[in-house]
CSV table of C-alpha atoms in Angstrom, one decimal:
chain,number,residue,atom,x,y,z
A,21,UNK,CA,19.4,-14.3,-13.4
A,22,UNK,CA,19.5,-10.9,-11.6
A,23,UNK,CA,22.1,-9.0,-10.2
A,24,UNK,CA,22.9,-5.7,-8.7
A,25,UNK,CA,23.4,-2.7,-11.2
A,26,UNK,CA,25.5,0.6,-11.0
A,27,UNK,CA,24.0,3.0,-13.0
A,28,UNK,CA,25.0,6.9,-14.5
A,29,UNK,CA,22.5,9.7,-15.5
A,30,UNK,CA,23.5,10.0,-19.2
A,31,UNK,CA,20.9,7.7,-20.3
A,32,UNK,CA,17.3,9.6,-21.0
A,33,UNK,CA,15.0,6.9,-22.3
A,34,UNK,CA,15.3,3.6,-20.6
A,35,UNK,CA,12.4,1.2,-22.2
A,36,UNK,CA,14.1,-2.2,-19.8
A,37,UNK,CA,15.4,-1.7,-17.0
A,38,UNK,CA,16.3,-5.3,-16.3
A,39,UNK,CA,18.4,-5.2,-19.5
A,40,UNK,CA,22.3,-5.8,-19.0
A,41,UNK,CA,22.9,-2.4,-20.8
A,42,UNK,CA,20.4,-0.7,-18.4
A,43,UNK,CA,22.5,2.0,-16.5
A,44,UNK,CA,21.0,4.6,-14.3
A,45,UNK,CA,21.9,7.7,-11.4
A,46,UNK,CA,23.1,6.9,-7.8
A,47,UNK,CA,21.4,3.5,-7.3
A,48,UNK,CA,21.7,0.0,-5.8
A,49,UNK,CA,19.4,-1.9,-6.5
A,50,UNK,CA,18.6,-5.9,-7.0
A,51,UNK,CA,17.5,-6.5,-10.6
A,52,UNK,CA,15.0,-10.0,-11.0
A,53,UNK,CA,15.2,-11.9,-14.6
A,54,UNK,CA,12.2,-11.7,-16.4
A,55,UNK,CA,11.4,-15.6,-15.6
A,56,UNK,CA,12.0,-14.7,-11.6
A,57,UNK,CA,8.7,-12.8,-11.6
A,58,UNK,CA,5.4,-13.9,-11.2
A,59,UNK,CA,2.5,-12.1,-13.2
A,60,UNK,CA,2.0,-8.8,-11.3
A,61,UNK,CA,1.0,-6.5,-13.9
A,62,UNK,CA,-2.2,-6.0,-13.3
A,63,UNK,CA,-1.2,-4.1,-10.2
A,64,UNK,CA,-1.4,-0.7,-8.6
A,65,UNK,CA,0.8,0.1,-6.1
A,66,UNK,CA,1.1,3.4,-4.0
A,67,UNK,CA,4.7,3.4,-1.9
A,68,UNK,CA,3.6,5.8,0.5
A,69,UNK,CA,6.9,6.3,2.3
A,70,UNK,CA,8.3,8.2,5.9
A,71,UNK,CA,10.8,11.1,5.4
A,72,UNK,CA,10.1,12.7,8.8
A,73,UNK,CA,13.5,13.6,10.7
A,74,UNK,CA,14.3,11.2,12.2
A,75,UNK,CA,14.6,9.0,8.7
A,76,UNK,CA,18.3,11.1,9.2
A,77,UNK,CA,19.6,8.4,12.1
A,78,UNK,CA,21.6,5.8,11.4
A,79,UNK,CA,20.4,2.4,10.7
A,80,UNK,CA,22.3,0.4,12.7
A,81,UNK,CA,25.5,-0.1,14.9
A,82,UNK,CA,26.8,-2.2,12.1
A,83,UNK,CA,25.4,0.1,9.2
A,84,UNK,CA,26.1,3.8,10.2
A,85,UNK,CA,23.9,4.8,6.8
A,86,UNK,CA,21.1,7.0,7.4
A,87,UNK,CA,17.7,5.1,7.4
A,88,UNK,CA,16.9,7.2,4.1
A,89,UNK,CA,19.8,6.0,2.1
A,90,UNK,CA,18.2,2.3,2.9
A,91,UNK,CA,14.5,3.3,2.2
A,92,UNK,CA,15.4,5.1,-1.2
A,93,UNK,CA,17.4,1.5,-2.4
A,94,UNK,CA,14.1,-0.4,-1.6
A,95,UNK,CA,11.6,2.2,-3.0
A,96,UNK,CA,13.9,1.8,-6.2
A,97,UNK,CA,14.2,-2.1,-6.2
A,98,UNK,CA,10.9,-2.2,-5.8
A,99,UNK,CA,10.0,-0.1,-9.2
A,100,UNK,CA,13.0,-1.6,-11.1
A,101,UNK,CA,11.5,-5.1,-10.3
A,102,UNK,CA,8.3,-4.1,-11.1
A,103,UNK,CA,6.2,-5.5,-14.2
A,104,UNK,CA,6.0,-2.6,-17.0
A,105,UNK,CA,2.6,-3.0,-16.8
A,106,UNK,CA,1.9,-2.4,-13.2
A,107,UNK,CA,1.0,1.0,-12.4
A,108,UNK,CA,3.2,2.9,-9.2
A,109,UNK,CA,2.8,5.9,-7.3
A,110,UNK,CA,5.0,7.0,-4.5
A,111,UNK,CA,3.8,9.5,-1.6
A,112,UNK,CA,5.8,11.3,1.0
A,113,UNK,CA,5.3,11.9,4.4
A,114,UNK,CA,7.7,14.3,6.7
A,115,UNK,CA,6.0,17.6,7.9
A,116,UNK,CA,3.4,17.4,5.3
A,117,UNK,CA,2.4,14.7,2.6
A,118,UNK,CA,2.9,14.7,-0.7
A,119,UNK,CA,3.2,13.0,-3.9
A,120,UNK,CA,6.1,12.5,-5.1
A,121,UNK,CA,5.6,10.5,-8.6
A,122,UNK,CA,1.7,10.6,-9.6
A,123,UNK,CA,0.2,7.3,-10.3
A,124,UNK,CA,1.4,6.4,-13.9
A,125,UNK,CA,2.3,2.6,-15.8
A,126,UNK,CA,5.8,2.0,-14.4
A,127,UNK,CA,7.0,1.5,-17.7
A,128,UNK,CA,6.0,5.1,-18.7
A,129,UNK,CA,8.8,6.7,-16.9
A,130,UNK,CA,10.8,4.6,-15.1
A,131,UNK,CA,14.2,6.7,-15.0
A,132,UNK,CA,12.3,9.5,-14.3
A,133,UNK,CA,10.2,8.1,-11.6
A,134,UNK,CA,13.9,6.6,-10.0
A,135,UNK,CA,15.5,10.3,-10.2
A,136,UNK,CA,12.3,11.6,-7.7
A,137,UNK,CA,13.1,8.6,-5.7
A,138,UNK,CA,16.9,9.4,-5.0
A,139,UNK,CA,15.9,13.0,-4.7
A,140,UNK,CA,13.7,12.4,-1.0
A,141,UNK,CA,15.2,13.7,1.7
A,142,UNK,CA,14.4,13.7,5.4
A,143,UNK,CA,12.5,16.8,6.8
A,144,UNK,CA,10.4,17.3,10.1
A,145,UNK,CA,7.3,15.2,11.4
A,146,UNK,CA,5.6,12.3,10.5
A,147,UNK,CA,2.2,13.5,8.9
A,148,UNK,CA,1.2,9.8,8.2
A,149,UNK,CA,-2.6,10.8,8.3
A,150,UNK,CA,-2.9,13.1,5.2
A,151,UNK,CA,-0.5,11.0,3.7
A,152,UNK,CA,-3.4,8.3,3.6
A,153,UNK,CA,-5.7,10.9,2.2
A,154,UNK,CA,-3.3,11.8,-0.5
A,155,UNK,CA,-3.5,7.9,-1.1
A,156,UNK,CA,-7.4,7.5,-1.2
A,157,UNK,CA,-7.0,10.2,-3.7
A,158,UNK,CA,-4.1,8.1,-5.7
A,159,UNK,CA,-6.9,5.4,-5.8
A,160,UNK,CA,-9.5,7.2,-7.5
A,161,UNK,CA,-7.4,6.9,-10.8
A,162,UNK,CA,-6.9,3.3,-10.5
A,163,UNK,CA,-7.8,1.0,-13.4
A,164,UNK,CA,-10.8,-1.1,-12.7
A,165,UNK,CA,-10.3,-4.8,-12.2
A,166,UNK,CA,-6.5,-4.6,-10.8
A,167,UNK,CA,-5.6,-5.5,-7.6
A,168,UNK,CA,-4.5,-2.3,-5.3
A,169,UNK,CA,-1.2,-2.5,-3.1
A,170,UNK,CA,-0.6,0.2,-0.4
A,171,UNK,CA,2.5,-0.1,1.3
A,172,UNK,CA,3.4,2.0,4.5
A,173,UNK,CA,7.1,2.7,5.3
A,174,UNK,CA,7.3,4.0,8.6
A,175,UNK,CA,10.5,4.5,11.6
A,176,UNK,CA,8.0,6.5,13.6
A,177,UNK,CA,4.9,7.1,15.4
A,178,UNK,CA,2.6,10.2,13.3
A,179,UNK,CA,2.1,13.2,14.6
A,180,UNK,CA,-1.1,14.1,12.6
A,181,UNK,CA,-3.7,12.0,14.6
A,182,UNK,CA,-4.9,8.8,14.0
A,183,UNK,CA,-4.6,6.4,10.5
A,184,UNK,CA,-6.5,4.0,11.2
A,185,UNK,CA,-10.2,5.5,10.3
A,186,UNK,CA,-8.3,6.6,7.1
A,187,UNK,CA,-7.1,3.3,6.4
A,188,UNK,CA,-10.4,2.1,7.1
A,189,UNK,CA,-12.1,4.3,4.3
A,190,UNK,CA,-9.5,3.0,2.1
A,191,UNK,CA,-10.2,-0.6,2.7
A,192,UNK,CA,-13.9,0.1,2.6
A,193,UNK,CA,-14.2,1.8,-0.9
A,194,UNK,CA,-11.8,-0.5,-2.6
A,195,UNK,CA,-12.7,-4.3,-1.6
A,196,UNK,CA,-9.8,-5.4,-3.7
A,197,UNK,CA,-7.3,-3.0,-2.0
A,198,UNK,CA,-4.4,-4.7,0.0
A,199,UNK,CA,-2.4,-2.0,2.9
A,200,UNK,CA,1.2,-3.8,3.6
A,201,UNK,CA,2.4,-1.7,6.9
A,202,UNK,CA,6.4,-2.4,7.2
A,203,UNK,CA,7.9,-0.6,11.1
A,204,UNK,CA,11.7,-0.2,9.8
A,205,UNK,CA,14.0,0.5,13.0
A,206,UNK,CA,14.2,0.1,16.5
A,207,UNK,CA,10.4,-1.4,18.0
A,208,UNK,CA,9.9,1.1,20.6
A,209,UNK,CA,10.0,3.9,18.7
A,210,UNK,CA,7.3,2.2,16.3
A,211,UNK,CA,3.6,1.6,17.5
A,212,UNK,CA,3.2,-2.3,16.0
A,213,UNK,CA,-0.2,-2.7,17.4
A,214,UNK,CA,-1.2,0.7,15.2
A,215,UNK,CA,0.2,-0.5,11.9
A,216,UNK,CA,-0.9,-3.8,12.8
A,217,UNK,CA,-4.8,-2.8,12.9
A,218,UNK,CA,-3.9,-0.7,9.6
A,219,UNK,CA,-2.6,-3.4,7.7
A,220,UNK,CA,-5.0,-5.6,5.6
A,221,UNK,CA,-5.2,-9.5,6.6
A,222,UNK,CA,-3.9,-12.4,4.6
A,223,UNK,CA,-6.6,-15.3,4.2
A,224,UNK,CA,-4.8,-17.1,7.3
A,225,UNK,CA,-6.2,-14.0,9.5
A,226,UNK,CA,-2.7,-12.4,9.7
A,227,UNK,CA,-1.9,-8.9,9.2
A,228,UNK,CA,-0.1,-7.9,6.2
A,229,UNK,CA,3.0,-6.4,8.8
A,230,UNK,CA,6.6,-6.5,8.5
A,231,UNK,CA,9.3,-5.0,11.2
A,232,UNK,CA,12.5,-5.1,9.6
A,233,UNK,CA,15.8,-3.5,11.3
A,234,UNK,CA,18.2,-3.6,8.6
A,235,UNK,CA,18.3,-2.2,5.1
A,236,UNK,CA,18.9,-5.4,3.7
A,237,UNK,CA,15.8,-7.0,5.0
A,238,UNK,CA,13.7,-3.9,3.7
A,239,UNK,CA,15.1,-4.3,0.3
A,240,UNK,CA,14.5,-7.8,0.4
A,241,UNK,CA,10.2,-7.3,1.3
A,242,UNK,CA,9.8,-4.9,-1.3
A,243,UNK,CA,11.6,-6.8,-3.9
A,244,UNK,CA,9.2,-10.0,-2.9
A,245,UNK,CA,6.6,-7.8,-2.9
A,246,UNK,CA,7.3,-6.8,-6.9
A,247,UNK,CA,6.6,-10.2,-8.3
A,248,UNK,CA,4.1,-11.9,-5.7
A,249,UNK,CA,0.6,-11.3,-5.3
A,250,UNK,CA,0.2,-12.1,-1.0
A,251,UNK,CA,-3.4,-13.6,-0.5
């Protein structure tokens, strides 16, 4: 079984993270046991996240955290959950895009990659557009023959131009690629029908979206999203 860990930044080389002993920096995150997960190693996923401005507002009346606070938890649940085999990247997008961890095996550097994580704070626009570039970039250093998992954390509309070509290119040069889209906060201030048409389609016909308004929620996608392959 899993449960919730505290952890402390005293520890420099963590090899399990879902070990009991595991204890890491400023984090809450939900932990999976090892026979929770389904076989998702031979994954690559790029968590290319929103830290525009407005990532500062609250989350809800009931949950006065700022939006960041909830997006940093999920970012890490997903990693912790993650298979140590699957490779992560994470890219940021506020006033301009960058990455934040460089696409590496998750079980290279996991504390590391968790510090970066719960370093990201909220800064200006939403450059969403050369945040997909910096992804189809990412994706050139893919292994062959894994399965590619984009996810797209947004509050916000992007103030760059348009995605959805980018996204397009994306799909286009990787046939095994996958874009999950996920609108977290209040629905007008997200365009759906834009992430929608970003979003890659399950074998039903239905877009890969997700419009979550609580932290809770978000945590919950990602950490589904670490042990299931979505068809």
């Amino acid at each position: 079984m899993g449960g919730t860990r505290t952890w402390i930044s005293d520890r420099s080389n963590i090899s399990d993270l879902s070990d009991d002993r595991t204890k890491v920096v400023r984090c809450q995150t939900s932990i999976l046991g090892q026979s929770e997960r389904m076989d998702v190693g031979r994954t690559v996923n790029l968590l290319v996240s929103d830290c525009s401005s407005s990532m500062e507002s609250v989350i809800a009346r009931n949950d006065r955290r700022q939006k960041i606070i909830g997006v940093k938890d999920a970012l890490s649940t997903f990693l912790v959950n993650s298979q140590e085999s699957a490779y992560i990247s994470v890219i940021t997008f506020g006033d301009t895009a960058d990455v934040l961890c460089d696409m590496q095996v998750r079980g290279q550097n996991p504390y590391g990659m968790l510090q970066q994580i719960q370093q990201i704070s909220p800064k200006g626009l939403t450059a969403m557009c050369d945040a997909l570039k910096l992804a189809i970039e990412q994706c050139k250093k893919a292994p062959q023959g894994y399965v590619i998992r984009v996810y797209v954390l947004t509050d916000g509309l992007p103030t760059d131009g348009d995605p959805l070509p980018i996204a397009e290119i994306l799909k286009r040069t990787y046939p095994n690629l996958q874009i999950h889209t996920i609108g977290f906060g209040c629905g007008n201030k997200i365009d759906e029908g834009l992430l929608r048409s970003i979003a890659s389609r399950s074998a039903s016909g239905e877009p890969f979206y997700y419009h979550v308004l609580d932290a809770v929620k978000l945590t919950g996608i990602l950490k589904r999203q670490s042990r299931n392959l979505y068809k």
